[in-house]
Amino acid sequence: MALVKRTEGRLYLAPLVGFLLLFLGFPALLNLVYSVSTVSFETLRSPQISGFGNYVTALTEAAFWQSVWFSLRFGIITAVSECLLGLFLAIFLKPLLSARPVLMAPLMLPLMVAPAMVGLMYRLVLHEFAGPVPYYLYEWFGDSPAFLDYTNAFRTLIVIEVLQWTPFAFLLFYVAYIAIPADVHEAAALDGATGLQRLWRIDLPLMLPTLVVAFFIRFIDGFRVFDNVYALTGSGAGGSTTSLSIYIYQAFFKEGAIGKAVAASVVLFVTSLLVLAGLNWLSARRKR
């Protein structure tokens, strides 16, 4: 009987495994081959294995490490900001949303817009010569910062990313917050716990798994950011807003250095995999 159940389970899993091998396994294997090969657009079908020179080329370029530094800072700052703001909104708006759940819909509107469209929209809104925001700042205060120049572009990108993706963190935290049993709060009130004590000693520990998951999801998404940054500022002056994904794009399409681009993408993939492994390790440790 047990053998039959194991066989049935394998049969149920076979389509999923086949799908993953076909649509994910084969491209991943091909990318590994390209990353250790001398290859161009003319030789895609017949790459020449040349060792780990592409990795050495990518890892010794200053532009690569500049893009890694940008992506790392961008991912950490946006993830922390979105989680803190999302947590505050989840707790602060709970009474209002419990009474009027329909208000949840407009709060989710930023998630409905494609990141590339968000980048194009803010590029028009913040344009130094044609944008309405600089225009009215000049009209009202006589001066306006150049939101997209070398000195301000990073901060502008941070604000735009946080504005768009805070609703994602807020939704996760709100669901986790309302899932806390009411009798736990009632018991804490009977024990004389203040609101701050209840938040610190009860709510946050119970919400910790959701907080960790939301942070890692937003960090990975911020670390590999491409579309909205590329649409808003591109690589920026002197490569100041070149994320790792933009570096890979430029190496592949503009330089034609396919091997180097694929090697850098493998580094990005391994980094994301390590972050996920860390998340799984923390989750397993908590369960113990």
CSV table of C-alpha atoms in Angstrom, one decimal:
chain,number,residue,atom,x,y,z
A,1,MET,CA,0.0,0.0,0.0
A,2,ALA,CA,2.8,2.4,0.9
A,3,LEU,CA,4.6,1.6,-2.4
A,4,VAL,CA,1.4,2.4,-4.3
A,5,LYS,CA,1.0,5.7,-2.6
A,6,ARG,CA,4.7,6.6,-3.3
A,7,THR,CA,4.2,5.7,-6.9
A,8,GLU,CA,1.0,7.8,-7.2
A,9,GLY,CA,2.8,10.7,-5.5
A,10,ARG,CA,5.6,10.5,-8.1
A,11,LEU,CA,3.1,10.4,-10.9
A,12,TYR,CA,1.4,13.5,-9.6
A,13,LEU,CA,4.8,15.3,-9.4
A,14,ALA,CA,6.0,14.2,-12.8
A,15,PRO,CA,4.3,17.0,-14.8
A,16,LEU,CA,5.7,19.7,-12.5
A,17,VAL,CA,9.2,18.2,-12.5
A,18,GLY,CA,9.0,17.9,-16.3
A,19,PHE,CA,7.9,21.5,-16.6
A,20,LEU,CA,10.7,22.8,-14.3
A,21,LEU,CA,13.4,20.8,-16.2
A,22,LEU,CA,12.2,22.0,-19.5
A,23,PHE,CA,11.6,25.6,-18.9
A,24,LEU,CA,14.0,26.3,-16.1
A,25,GLY,CA,16.6,23.5,-16.0
A,26,PHE,CA,17.6,23.7,-19.7
A,27,PRO,CA,18.1,27.5,-19.8
A,28,ALA,CA,20.0,27.3,-16.5
A,29,LEU,CA,22.3,24.6,-17.9
A,30,LEU,CA,22.8,26.6,-21.1
A,31,ASN,CA,23.7,29.7,-19.2
A,32,LEU,CA,26.3,27.8,-17.2
A,33,VAL,CA,27.8,26.7,-20.4
A,34,TYR,CA,27.8,30.2,-21.9
A,35,SER,CA,29.3,31.6,-18.6
A,36,VAL,CA,32.5,29.5,-19.2
A,37,SER,CA,32.6,29.9,-22.9
A,38,THR,CA,33.8,32.4,-25.6
A,39,VAL,CA,30.6,33.2,-27.3
A,40,SER,CA,29.0,36.0,-29.4
A,41,PHE,CA,25.7,36.4,-31.2
A,42,GLU,CA,27.2,34.7,-34.2
A,43,THR,CA,28.4,31.6,-32.2
A,44,LEU,CA,25.4,31.1,-29.9
A,45,ARG,CA,24.9,27.6,-31.3
A,46,SER,CA,28.6,26.6,-31.0
A,47,PRO,CA,30.2,28.2,-27.9
A,48,GLN,CA,33.8,27.5,-27.3
A,49,ILE,CA,34.6,26.4,-23.7
A,50,SER,CA,37.3,28.7,-22.4
A,51,GLY,CA,37.2,28.3,-18.6
A,52,PHE,CA,36.3,30.8,-15.9
A,53,GLY,CA,37.7,33.9,-17.7
A,54,ASN,CA,34.3,35.5,-18.0
A,55,TYR,CA,33.9,35.4,-14.2
A,56,VAL,CA,37.4,36.8,-13.8
A,57,THR,CA,36.6,39.6,-16.2
A,58,ALA,CA,33.3,40.5,-14.5
A,59,LEU,CA,34.7,40.2,-11.0
A,60,THR,CA,37.7,42.4,-11.7
A,61,GLU,CA,35.8,45.2,-13.3
A,62,ALA,CA,35.2,48.3,-11.2
A,63,ALA,CA,31.8,48.8,-13.0
A,64,PHE,CA,30.7,45.4,-11.7
A,65,TRP,CA,31.4,46.1,-8.1
A,66,GLN,CA,29.9,49.6,-8.5
A,67,SER,CA,26.7,48.0,-9.7
A,68,VAL,CA,26.8,45.4,-6.8
A,69,TRP,CA,27.3,48.2,-4.3
A,70,PHE,CA,24.3,50.2,-5.8
A,71,SER,CA,22.1,47.1,-5.8
A,72,LEU,CA,23.1,46.1,-2.2
A,73,ARG,CA,22.4,49.6,-0.8
A,74,PHE,CA,19.2,49.9,-2.8
A,75,GLY,CA,17.9,46.5,-1.7
A,76,ILE,CA,18.6,47.0,2.0
A,77,ILE,CA,17.4,50.6,2.3
A,78,THR,CA,14.2,50.0,0.3
A,79,ALA,CA,13.4,46.7,2.2
A,80,VAL,CA,13.9,48.2,5.6
A,81,SER,CA,11.9,51.4,4.7
A,82,GLU,CA,9.0,49.4,3.2
A,83,CYS,CA,8.8,47.0,6.1
A,84,LEU,CA,8.9,49.8,8.7
A,85,LEU,CA,6.3,51.9,6.9
A,86,GLY,CA,4.2,48.9,6.1
A,87,LEU,CA,4.2,47.8,9.7
A,88,PHE,CA,3.2,51.2,10.9
A,89,LEU,CA,0.3,51.4,8.4
A,90,ALA,CA,-0.9,47.9,9.3
A,91,ILE,CA,-1.2,48.8,13.0
A,92,PHE,CA,-2.3,52.3,12.5
A,93,LEU,CA,-5.0,51.6,9.9
A,94,LYS,CA,-6.4,48.4,11.4
A,95,PRO,CA,-9.4,50.1,13.2
A,96,LEU,CA,-10.3,52.0,10.0
A,97,LEU,CA,-10.0,49.0,7.7
A,98,SER,CA,-11.9,46.8,10.1
A,99,ALA,CA,-14.8,49.2,9.9
A,100,ARG,CA,-14.5,49.9,6.1
A,101,PRO,CA,-12.7,47.1,4.3
A,102,VAL,CA,-13.4,48.7,1.0
A,103,LEU,CA,-10.6,51.2,1.7
A,104,MET,CA,-8.1,48.4,1.2
A,105,ALA,CA,-8.6,48.7,-2.6
A,106,PRO,CA,-7.2,52.2,-3.1
A,107,LEU,CA,-4.3,51.4,-0.9
A,108,MET,CA,-3.3,48.5,-3.3
A,109,LEU,CA,-3.4,50.7,-6.4
A,110,PRO,CA,0.4,51.3,-6.6
A,111,LEU,CA,0.9,47.5,-7.0
A,112,MET,CA,-1.4,47.5,-10.1
A,113,VAL,CA,1.1,49.7,-12.1
A,114,ALA,CA,4.0,48.1,-14.0
A,115,PRO,CA,7.3,49.3,-12.5
A,116,ALA,CA,8.5,50.4,-16.0
A,117,MET,CA,5.4,52.6,-16.3
A,118,VAL,CA,6.1,54.0,-12.8
A,119,GLY,CA,9.6,54.9,-14.0
A,120,LEU,CA,8.3,56.7,-17.1
A,121,MET,CA,5.6,58.5,-15.2
A,122,TYR,CA,8.0,59.9,-12.6
A,123,ARG,CA,10.5,60.7,-15.3
A,124,LEU,CA,7.9,63.0,-16.8
A,125,VAL,CA,6.8,64.4,-13.5
A,126,LEU,CA,10.3,65.1,-12.2
A,127,HIS,CA,11.9,66.2,-15.4
A,128,GLU,CA,14.1,69.3,-14.7
A,129,PHE,CA,12.8,71.3,-17.7
A,130,ALA,CA,9.4,69.9,-18.5
A,131,GLY,CA,8.2,68.3,-15.2
A,132,PRO,CA,5.3,69.9,-13.2
A,133,VAL,CA,7.0,69.3,-9.8
A,134,PRO,CA,10.2,71.4,-10.6
A,135,TYR,CA,8.0,74.0,-12.3
A,136,TYR,CA,5.8,74.6,-9.3
A,137,LEU,CA,8.8,74.5,-6.9
A,138,TYR,CA,10.3,77.2,-9.0
A,139,GLU,CA,7.1,79.2,-9.0
A,140,TRP,CA,6.5,78.9,-5.2
A,141,PHE,CA,10.0,78.9,-3.7
A,142,GLY,CA,12.2,80.2,-6.5
A,143,ASP,CA,14.3,77.1,-6.7
A,144,SER,CA,14.0,73.3,-7.3
A,145,PRO,CA,16.4,70.4,-6.8
A,146,ALA,CA,17.4,68.4,-9.8
A,147,PHE,CA,15.7,65.2,-8.8
A,148,LEU,CA,17.4,63.0,-11.4
A,149,ASP,CA,21.0,64.3,-11.4
A,150,TYR,CA,24.0,62.6,-10.0
A,151,THR,CA,23.6,63.8,-6.4
A,152,ASN,CA,19.9,63.2,-6.0
A,153,ALA,CA,19.0,60.3,-8.3
A,154,PHE,CA,19.7,57.6,-5.7
A,155,ARG,CA,17.4,59.2,-3.1
A,156,THR,CA,14.7,59.8,-5.7
A,157,LEU,CA,14.8,56.1,-6.8
A,158,ILE,CA,14.6,55.0,-3.2
A,159,VAL,CA,11.5,57.2,-2.6
A,160,ILE,CA,9.7,56.0,-5.7
A,161,GLU,CA,10.5,52.3,-5.0
A,162,VAL,CA,9.2,52.7,-1.4
A,163,LEU,CA,6.0,54.5,-2.6
A,164,GLN,CA,5.2,51.7,-5.0
A,165,TRP,CA,6.0,48.6,-2.9
A,166,THR,CA,5.1,49.6,0.6
A,167,PRO,CA,1.5,48.4,0.0
A,168,PHE,CA,2.9,44.9,-0.6
A,169,ALA,CA,4.6,44.9,2.9
A,170,PHE,CA,1.5,46.5,4.4
A,171,LEU,CA,-0.8,43.8,3.0
A,172,LEU,CA,1.3,41.0,4.5
A,173,PHE,CA,1.7,42.7,7.9
A,174,TYR,CA,-2.0,43.6,8.1
A,175,VAL,CA,-3.1,40.0,7.4
A,176,ALA,CA,-0.6,38.8,10.1
A,177,TYR,CA,-1.7,41.4,12.5
A,178,ILE,CA,-5.4,40.7,12.3
A,179,ALA,CA,-4.7,37.0,12.6
A,180,ILE,CA,-3.4,37.4,16.2
A,181,PRO,CA,-6.1,36.0,18.4
A,182,ALA,CA,-8.2,38.6,20.2
A,183,ASP,CA,-8.0,36.6,23.5
A,184,VAL,CA,-4.3,37.2,23.5
A,185,HIS,CA,-4.8,40.9,23.5
A,186,GLU,CA,-7.5,40.6,26.1
A,187,ALA,CA,-5.2,38.6,28.4
A,188,ALA,CA,-2.5,41.2,28.0
A,189,ALA,CA,-4.9,44.0,28.8
A,190,LEU,CA,-6.0,42.2,32.0
A,191,ASP,CA,-2.3,41.8,33.0
A,192,GLY,CA,-2.0,45.6,32.7
A,193,ALA,CA,0.2,45.7,29.5
A,194,THR,CA,0.4,49.0,27.8
A,195,GLY,CA,-0.1,49.3,24.0
A,196,LEU,CA,3.7,49.6,23.5
A,197,GLN,CA,4.4,46.6,25.7
A,198,ARG,CA,1.8,44.5,23.9
A,199,LEU,CA,3.3,45.5,20.5
A,200,TRP,CA,6.9,44.7,21.6
A,201,ARG,CA,6.3,41.5,23.6
A,202,ILE,CA,3.3,40.0,21.8
A,203,ASP,CA,2.5,41.4,18.4
A,204,LEU,CA,6.0,41.6,16.9
A,205,PRO,CA,7.1,38.2,18.1
A,206,LEU,CA,4.0,36.6,16.6
A,207,MET,CA,4.5,38.5,13.4
A,208,LEU,CA,8.2,37.9,13.2
A,209,PRO,CA,8.0,35.1,10.5
A,210,THR,CA,6.0,37.4,8.3
A,211,LEU,CA,8.4,40.3,8.9
A,212,VAL,CA,11.4,38.2,7.9
A,213,VAL,CA,9.7,36.8,4.8
A,214,ALA,CA,8.6,40.3,3.7
A,215,PHE,CA,12.1,41.7,4.3
A,216,PHE,CA,13.8,39.0,2.2
A,217,ILE,CA,11.3,39.2,-0.6
A,218,ARG,CA,11.6,43.0,-0.9
A,219,PHE,CA,15.4,42.8,-0.5
A,220,ILE,CA,15.7,40.3,-3.4
A,221,ASP,CA,13.4,42.4,-5.5
A,222,GLY,CA,15.3,45.5,-4.8
A,223,PHE,CA,18.7,43.9,-5.3
A,224,ARG,CA,17.8,42.7,-8.8
A,225,VAL,CA,15.9,45.9,-9.7
A,226,PHE,CA,15.9,46.9,-13.4
A,227,ASP,CA,12.8,48.2,-15.1
A,228,ASN,CA,11.8,51.3,-13.1
A,229,VAL,CA,15.4,52.4,-12.6
A,230,TYR,CA,16.2,51.9,-16.3
A,231,ALA,CA,13.1,53.8,-17.4
A,232,LEU,CA,13.7,56.6,-14.9
A,233,THR,CA,17.5,57.3,-15.0
A,234,GLY,CA,19.1,54.5,-17.0
A,235,SER,CA,22.6,53.8,-15.9
A,236,GLY,CA,22.9,57.4,-14.6
A,237,ALA,CA,25.8,59.8,-14.8
A,238,GLY,CA,29.0,57.9,-14.5
A,239,GLY,CA,27.1,54.7,-13.8
A,240,SER,CA,25.7,56.1,-10.6
A,241,THR,CA,22.4,54.3,-10.9
A,242,THR,CA,23.6,51.1,-12.6
A,243,SER,CA,22.1,48.2,-10.8
A,244,LEU,CA,23.5,44.7,-11.3
A,245,SER,CA,20.7,43.9,-13.6
A,246,ILE,CA,21.4,47.0,-15.7
A,247,TYR,CA,25.1,46.0,-15.8
A,248,ILE,CA,24.1,42.6,-17.2
A,249,TYR,CA,21.8,44.2,-19.8
A,250,GLN,CA,24.5,46.6,-21.0
A,251,ALA,CA,27.1,43.9,-21.2
A,252,PHE,CA,24.8,41.6,-23.1
A,253,PHE,CA,23.1,44.0,-25.6
A,254,LYS,CA,25.4,47.0,-25.8
A,255,GLU,CA,28.8,45.4,-25.5
A,256,GLY,CA,28.0,42.0,-27.0
A,257,ALA,CA,29.9,40.4,-24.2
A,258,ILE,CA,27.5,37.5,-23.7
A,259,GLY,CA,29.9,35.4,-21.7
A,260,LYS,CA,30.6,38.2,-19.2
A,261,ALA,CA,26.9,39.1,-19.0
A,262,VAL,CA,25.9,35.5,-18.3
A,263,ALA,CA,28.6,35.1,-15.7
A,264,ALA,CA,27.4,38.2,-13.9
A,265,SER,CA,23.8,36.8,-14.1
A,266,VAL,CA,25.0,33.6,-12.5
A,267,VAL,CA,26.5,35.6,-9.7
A,268,LEU,CA,23.2,37.4,-9.2
A,269,PHE,CA,21.4,34.1,-9.2
A,270,VAL,CA,23.7,32.5,-6.6
A,271,THR,CA,23.4,35.6,-4.4
A,272,SER,CA,19.6,35.4,-4.5
A,273,LEU,CA,19.9,31.6,-3.8
A,274,LEU,CA,22.0,32.3,-0.8
A,275,VAL,CA,19.5,34.8,0.6
A,276,LEU,CA,16.7,32.3,0.2
A,277,ALA,CA,18.8,29.6,1.9
A,278,GLY,CA,19.4,32.0,4.8
A,279,LEU,CA,15.7,32.6,5.0
A,280,ASN,CA,15.0,28.8,5.1
A,281,TRP,CA,17.7,28.4,7.8
A,282,LEU,CA,16.2,31.1,9.9
A,283,SER,CA,12.7,29.6,9.5
A,284,ALA,CA,13.9,26.1,10.4
A,285,ARG,CA,15.8,27.4,13.4
A,286,ARG,CA,12.7,29.2,14.7
A,287,LYS,CA,10.6,26.0,14.4
A,288,ARG,CA,13.1,24.2,16.7
